[in-house]
GROMACS .gro file of C-alpha atoms in nm:
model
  298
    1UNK     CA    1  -5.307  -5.033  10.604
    2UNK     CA    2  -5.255  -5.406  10.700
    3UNK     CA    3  -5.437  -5.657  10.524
    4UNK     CA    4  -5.739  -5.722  10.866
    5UNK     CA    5  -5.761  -5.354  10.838
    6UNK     CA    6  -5.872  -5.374  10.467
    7UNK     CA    7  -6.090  -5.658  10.531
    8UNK     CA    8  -6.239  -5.456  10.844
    9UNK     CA    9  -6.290  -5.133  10.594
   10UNK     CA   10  -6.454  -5.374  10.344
   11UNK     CA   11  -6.680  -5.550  10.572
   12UNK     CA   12  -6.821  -5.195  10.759
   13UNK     CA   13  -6.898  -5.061  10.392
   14UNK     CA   14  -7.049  -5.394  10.296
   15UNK     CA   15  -7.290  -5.404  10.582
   16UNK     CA   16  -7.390  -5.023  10.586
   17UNK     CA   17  -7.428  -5.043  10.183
   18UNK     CA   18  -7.710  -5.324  10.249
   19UNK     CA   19  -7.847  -5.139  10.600
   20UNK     CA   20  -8.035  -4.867  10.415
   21UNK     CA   21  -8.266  -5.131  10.228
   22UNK     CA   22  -8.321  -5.239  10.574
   23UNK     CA   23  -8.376  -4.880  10.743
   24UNK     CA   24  -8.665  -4.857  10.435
   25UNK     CA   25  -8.811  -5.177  10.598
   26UNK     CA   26  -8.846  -5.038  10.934
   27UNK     CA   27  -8.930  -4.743  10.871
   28UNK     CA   28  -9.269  -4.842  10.638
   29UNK     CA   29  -9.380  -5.004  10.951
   30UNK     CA   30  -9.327  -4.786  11.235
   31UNK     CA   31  -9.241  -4.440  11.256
   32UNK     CA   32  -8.845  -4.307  11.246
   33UNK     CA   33  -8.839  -4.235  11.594
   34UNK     CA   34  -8.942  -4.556  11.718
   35UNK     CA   35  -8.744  -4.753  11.464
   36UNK     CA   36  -8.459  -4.570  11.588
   37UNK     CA   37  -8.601  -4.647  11.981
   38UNK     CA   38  -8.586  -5.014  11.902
   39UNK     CA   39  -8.254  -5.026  11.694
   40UNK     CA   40  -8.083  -4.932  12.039
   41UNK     CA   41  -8.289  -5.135  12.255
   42UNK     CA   42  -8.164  -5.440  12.084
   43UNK     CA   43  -7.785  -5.302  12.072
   44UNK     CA   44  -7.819  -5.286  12.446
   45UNK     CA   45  -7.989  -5.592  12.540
   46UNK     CA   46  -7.854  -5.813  12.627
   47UNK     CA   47  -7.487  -5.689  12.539
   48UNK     CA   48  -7.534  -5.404  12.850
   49UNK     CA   49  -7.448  -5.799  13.045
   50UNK     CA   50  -7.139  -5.882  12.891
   51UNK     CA   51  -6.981  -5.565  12.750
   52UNK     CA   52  -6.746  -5.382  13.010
   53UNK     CA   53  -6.768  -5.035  13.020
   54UNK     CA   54  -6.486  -4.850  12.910
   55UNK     CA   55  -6.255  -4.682  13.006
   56UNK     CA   56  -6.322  -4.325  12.911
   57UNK     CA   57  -6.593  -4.042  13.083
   58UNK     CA   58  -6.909  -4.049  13.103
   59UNK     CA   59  -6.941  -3.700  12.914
   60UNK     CA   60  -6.731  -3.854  12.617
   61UNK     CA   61  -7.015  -4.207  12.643
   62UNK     CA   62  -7.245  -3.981  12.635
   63UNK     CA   63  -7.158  -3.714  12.417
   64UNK     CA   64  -7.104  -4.003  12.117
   65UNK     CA   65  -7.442  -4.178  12.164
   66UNK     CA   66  -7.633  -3.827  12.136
   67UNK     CA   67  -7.413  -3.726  11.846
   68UNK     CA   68  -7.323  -3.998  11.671
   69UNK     CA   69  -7.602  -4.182  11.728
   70UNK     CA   70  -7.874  -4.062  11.822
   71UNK     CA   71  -7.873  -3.755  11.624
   72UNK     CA   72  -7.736  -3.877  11.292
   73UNK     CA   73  -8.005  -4.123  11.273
   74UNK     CA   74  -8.300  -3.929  11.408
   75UNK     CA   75  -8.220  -3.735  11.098
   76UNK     CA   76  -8.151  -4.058  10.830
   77UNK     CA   77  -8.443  -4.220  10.953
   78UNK     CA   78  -8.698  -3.918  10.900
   79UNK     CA   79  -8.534  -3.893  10.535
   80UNK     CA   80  -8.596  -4.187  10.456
   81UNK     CA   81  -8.980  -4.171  10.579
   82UNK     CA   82  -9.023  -3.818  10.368
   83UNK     CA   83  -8.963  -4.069  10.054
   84UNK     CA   84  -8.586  -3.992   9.979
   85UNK     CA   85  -8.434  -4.297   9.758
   86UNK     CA   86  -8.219  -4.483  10.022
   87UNK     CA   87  -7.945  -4.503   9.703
   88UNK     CA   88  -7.964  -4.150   9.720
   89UNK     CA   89  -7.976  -4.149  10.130
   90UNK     CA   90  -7.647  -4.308  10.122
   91UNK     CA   91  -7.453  -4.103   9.879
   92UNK     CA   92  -7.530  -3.766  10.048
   93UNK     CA   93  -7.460  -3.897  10.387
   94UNK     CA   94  -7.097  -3.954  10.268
   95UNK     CA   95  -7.039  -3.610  10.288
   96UNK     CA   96  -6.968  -3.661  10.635
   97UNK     CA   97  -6.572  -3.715  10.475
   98UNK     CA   98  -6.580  -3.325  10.394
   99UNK     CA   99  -6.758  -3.225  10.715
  100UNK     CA  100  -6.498  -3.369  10.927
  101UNK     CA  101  -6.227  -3.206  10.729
  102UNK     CA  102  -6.380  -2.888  10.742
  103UNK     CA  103  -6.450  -2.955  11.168
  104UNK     CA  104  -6.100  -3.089  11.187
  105UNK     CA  105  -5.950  -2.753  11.009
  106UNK     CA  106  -6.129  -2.512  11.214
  107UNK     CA  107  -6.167  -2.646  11.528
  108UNK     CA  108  -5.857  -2.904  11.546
  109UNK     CA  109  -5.619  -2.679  11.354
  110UNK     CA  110  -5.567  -2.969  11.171
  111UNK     CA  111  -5.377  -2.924  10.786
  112UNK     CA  112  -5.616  -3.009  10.472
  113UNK     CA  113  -5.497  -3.106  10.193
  114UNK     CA  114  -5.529  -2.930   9.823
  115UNK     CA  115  -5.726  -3.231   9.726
  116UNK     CA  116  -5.972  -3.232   9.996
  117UNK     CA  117  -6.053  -2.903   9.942
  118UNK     CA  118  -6.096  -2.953   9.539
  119UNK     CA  119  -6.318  -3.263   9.689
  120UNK     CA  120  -6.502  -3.046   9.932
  121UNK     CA  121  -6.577  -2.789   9.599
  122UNK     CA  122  -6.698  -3.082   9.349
  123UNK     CA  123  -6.898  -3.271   9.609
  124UNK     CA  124  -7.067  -2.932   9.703
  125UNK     CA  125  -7.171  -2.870   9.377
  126UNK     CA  126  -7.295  -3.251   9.327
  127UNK     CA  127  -7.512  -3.158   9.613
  128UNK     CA  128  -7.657  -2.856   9.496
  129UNK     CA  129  -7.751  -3.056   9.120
  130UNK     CA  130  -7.889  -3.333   9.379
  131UNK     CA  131  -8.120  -3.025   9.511
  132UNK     CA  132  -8.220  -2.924   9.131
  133UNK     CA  133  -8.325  -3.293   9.118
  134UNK     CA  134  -8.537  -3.276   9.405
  135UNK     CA  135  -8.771  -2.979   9.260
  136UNK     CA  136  -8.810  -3.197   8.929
  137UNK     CA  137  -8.891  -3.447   9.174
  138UNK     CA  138  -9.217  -3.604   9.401
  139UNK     CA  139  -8.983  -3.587   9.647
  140UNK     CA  140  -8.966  -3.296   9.910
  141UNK     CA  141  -8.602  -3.112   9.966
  142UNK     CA  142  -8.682  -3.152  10.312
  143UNK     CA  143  -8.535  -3.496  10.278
  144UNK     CA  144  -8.230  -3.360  10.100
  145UNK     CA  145  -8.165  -3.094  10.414
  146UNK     CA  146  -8.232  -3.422  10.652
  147UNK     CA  147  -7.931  -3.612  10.520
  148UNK     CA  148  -7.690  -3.339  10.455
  149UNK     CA  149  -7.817  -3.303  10.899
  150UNK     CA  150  -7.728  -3.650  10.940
  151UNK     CA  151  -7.382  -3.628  10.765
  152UNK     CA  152  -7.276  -3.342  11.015
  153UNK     CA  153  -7.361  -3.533  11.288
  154UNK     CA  154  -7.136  -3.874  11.169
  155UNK     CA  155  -6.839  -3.584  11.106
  156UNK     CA  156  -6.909  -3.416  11.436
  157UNK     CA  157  -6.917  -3.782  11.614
  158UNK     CA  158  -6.620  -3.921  11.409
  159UNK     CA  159  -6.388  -3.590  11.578
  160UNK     CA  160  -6.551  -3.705  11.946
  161UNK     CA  161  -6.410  -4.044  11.852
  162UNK     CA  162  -6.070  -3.886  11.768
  163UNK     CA  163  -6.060  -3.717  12.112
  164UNK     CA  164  -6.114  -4.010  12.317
  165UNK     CA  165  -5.803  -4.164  12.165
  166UNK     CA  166  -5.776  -4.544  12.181
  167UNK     CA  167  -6.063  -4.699  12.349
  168UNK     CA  168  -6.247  -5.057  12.335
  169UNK     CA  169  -6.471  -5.034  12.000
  170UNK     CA  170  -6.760  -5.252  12.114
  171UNK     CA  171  -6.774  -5.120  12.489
  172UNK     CA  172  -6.817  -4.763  12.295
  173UNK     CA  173  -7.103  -4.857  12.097
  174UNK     CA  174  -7.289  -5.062  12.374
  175UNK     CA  175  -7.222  -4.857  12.701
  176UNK     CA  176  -7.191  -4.457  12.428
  177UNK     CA  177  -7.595  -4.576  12.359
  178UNK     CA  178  -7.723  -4.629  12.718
  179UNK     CA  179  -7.912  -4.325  12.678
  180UNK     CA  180  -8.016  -4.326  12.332
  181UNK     CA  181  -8.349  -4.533  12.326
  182UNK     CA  182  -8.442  -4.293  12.594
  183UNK     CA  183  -8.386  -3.983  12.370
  184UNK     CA  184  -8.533  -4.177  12.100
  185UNK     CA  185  -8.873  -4.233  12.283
  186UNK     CA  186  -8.867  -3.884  12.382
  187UNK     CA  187  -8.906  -3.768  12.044
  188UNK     CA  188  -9.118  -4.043  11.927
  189UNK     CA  189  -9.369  -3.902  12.191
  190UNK     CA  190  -9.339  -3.526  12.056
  191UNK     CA  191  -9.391  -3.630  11.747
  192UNK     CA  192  -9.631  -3.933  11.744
  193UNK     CA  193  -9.804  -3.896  12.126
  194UNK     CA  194  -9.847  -4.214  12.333
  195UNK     CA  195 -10.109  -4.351  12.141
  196UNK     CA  196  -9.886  -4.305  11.849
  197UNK     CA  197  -9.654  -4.524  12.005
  198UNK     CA  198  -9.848  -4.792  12.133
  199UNK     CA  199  -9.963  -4.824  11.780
  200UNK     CA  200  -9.586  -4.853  11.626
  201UNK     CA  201  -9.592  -5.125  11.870
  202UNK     CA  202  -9.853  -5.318  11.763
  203UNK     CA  203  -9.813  -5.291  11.386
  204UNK     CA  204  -9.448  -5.429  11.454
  205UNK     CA  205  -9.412  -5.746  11.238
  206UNK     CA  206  -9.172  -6.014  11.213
  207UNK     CA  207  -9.026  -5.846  10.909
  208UNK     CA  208  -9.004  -5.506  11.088
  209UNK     CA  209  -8.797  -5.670  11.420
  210UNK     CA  210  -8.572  -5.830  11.131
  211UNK     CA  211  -8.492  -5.509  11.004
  212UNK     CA  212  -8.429  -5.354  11.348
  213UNK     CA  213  -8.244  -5.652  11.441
  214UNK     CA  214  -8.008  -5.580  11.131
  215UNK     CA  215  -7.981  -5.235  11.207
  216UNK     CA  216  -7.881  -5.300  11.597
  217UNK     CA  217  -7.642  -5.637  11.540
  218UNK     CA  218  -7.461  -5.601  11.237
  219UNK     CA  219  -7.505  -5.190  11.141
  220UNK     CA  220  -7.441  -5.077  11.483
  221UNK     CA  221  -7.248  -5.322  11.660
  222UNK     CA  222  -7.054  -5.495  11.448
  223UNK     CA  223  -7.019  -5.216  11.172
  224UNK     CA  224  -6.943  -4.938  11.418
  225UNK     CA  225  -6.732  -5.143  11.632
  226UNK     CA  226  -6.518  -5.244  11.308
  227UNK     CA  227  -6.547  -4.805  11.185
  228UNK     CA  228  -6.431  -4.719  11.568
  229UNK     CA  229  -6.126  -4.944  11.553
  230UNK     CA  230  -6.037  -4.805  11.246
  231UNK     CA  231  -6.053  -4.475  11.359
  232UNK     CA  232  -5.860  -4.531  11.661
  233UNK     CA  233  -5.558  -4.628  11.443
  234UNK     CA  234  -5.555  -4.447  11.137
  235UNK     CA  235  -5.620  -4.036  11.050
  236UNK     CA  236  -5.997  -3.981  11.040
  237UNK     CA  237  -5.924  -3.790  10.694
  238UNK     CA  238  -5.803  -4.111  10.614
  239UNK     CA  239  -6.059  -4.335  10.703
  240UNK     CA  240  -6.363  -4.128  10.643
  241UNK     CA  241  -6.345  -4.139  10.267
  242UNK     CA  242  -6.339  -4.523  10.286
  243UNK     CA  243  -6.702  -4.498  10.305
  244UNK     CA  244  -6.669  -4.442   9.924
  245UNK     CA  245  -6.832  -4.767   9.817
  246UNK     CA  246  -7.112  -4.756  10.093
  247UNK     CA  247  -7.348  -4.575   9.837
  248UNK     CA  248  -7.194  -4.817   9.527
  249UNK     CA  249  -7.384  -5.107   9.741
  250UNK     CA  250  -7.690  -4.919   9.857
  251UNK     CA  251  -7.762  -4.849   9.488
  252UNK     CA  252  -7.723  -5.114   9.300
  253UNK     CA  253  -7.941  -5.285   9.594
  254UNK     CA  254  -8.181  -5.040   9.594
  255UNK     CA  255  -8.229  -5.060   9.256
  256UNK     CA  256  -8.259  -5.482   9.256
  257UNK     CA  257  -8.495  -5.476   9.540
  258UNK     CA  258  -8.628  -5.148   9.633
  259UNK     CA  259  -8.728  -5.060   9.243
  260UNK     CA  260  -8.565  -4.738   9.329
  261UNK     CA  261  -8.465  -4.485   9.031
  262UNK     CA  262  -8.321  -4.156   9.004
  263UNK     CA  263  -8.390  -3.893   8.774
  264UNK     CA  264  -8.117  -3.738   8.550
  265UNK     CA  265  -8.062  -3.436   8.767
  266UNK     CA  266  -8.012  -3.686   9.039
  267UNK     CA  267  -7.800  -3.937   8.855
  268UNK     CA  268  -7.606  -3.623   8.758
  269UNK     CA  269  -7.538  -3.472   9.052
  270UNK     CA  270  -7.469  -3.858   9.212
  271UNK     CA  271  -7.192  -3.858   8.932
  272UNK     CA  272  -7.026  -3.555   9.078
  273UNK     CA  273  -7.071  -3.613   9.424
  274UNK     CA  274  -6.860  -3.959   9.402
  275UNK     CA  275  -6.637  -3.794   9.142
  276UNK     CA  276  -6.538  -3.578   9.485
  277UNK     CA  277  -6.533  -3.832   9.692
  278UNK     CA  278  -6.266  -4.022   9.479
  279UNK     CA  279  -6.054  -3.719   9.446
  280UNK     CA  280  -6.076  -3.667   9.848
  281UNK     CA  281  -5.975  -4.056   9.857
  282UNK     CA  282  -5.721  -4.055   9.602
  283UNK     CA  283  -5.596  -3.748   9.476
  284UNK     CA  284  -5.289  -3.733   9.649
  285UNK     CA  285  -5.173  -4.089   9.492
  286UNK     CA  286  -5.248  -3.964   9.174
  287UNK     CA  287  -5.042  -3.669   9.196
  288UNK     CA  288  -4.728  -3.867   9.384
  289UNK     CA  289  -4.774  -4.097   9.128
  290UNK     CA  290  -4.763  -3.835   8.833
  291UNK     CA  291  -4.469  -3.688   8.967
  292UNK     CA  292  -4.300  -3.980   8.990
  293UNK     CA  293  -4.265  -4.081   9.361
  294UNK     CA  294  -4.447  -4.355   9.452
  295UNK     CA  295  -4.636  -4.631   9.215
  296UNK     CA  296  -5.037  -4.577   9.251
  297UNK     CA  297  -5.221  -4.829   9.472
  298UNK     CA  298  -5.580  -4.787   9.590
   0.00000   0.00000   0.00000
């Protein structure tokens, strides 16, 4: 990977490590589905004026703001308002890596690798220890299911960005979202009614448009755009795992600023989980490097 691309990879998992202290923000103010309407109001205004559209169809646009978007954080967001730890939010949500393996193996005939599948088997169980936690836990398993919804949508939306091929990052993001406020408010009026949502909008606080404005400029726009351009040029088995250190970041500033802690079945099961995602990110180094091939380098 050239050196931009590793300053690209560190910058995306930089911002979206910090981004879940900021979802939290939003999300004690109004309710998911209008923090979620916002987010993507922002991302489109007034970039929708300056952003070409590009050059791919409409179905593919649209397909990647529903999926990607729109459905991955509908999920995250509602997690996140059942009480789920945000540290904890962005661990689980990594296992997006393993769902697009497994999506890319069955539906892509694409080749996995021994260690992805040893990665797939550790993280699962990780997952399942995370779930013990829960029940020894305030906090409801619905939050657990939630996330592990949200990470299926990232994988299904990081193989949608495979099959567009090469494409303008930023145009994707701005002109893939037209839609997405709309589906956003849709649900917001399900869930909350209209006077529901003309109450979001008046509790909104200077603090709550920061957090939104975070989430729009530098989470969607700038992180995505950055994730996209890396998954234009590298394998998304490759690039997916670099999301490693996302939940590194989230908890160390979740527990600085958020006061958040885990209990041991948690921590436990938090061990495992990244214990997977390292051997998914590195296991075939290690074994080159056993055998004698190729030095090991991160």
């Amino acid at each position: 990977m050239l050196l931009k691309d590793k300053l690209a990879a560190f910058a995306v998992v930089f911002i979206w490590g910090i981004n879940f202290y900021f979802m939290k923000v939003g999300v004690s103010e109004i309710s998911p589905m209008m923090l979620g309407c916002l987010r993507y109001i922002l991302v489109l205004v007034p970039a929708l004026l300056f952003i070409r559209i590009p050059q791919v169809g409409w179905k593919w646009l649209l397909a990647y703001g529903f999926i990607s978007n729109f459905s991955q954080f509908a999920f995250m967001f509602s997690a996140i308002a059942t009480g789920m730890p945000t540290g904890l939010v962005a661990l689980v949500v990594q296992s997006q890596a393993f769902f697009t393996v497994m999506i890319a193996v069955f539906l892509l005939k694409e080749q996995a690798s021994w260690n992805q599948w040893l990665a797939i088997v550790i993280a699962s169980l990780g997952l399942l220890l995370i779930a013990l936690g829960q029940q020894h836990s305030h906090i409801p398993l619905l939050g657990l299911i939630l996330v592990l919804c949200s990470a299926f949508s990232w994988a299904c939306g990081n193989i949608v960005i495979k099959r567009m091929g090469s494409i303008n990052p930023i145009g994707l993001v701005v002109w893939g979202n037209i839609l997405t406020p709309l589906w956003f408010l849709l649900f917001a009026i399900q869930d909350i009614g209209w006077q529901g949502v003309i109450v979001d909008w008046q509790a909104l606080t200077w603090r709550g448009l920061g957090a939104a404005a975070f989430l729009a400029y530098f989470a969607t726009i700038i992180g995505y755009g950055l994730w996209i351009y890396l998954l234009t040029r590298y394998p998304a088995a490759k690039i997916s795992p670099l999301s490693l250190w996302v939940p590194v970041i989230s908890m160390i500033f979740a527990t600085i600023f958020l006061d958040e802690h885990l209990n041991n079945w948690q921590w436990f099961g938090s061990i495992v989980v990244m214990l997977g995602l390292m051997v998914h990110l590195l296991g075939q180094k290690i074994k080159m490097h056993l055998i004698g091939k190729k030095p090991l380098h991160p």
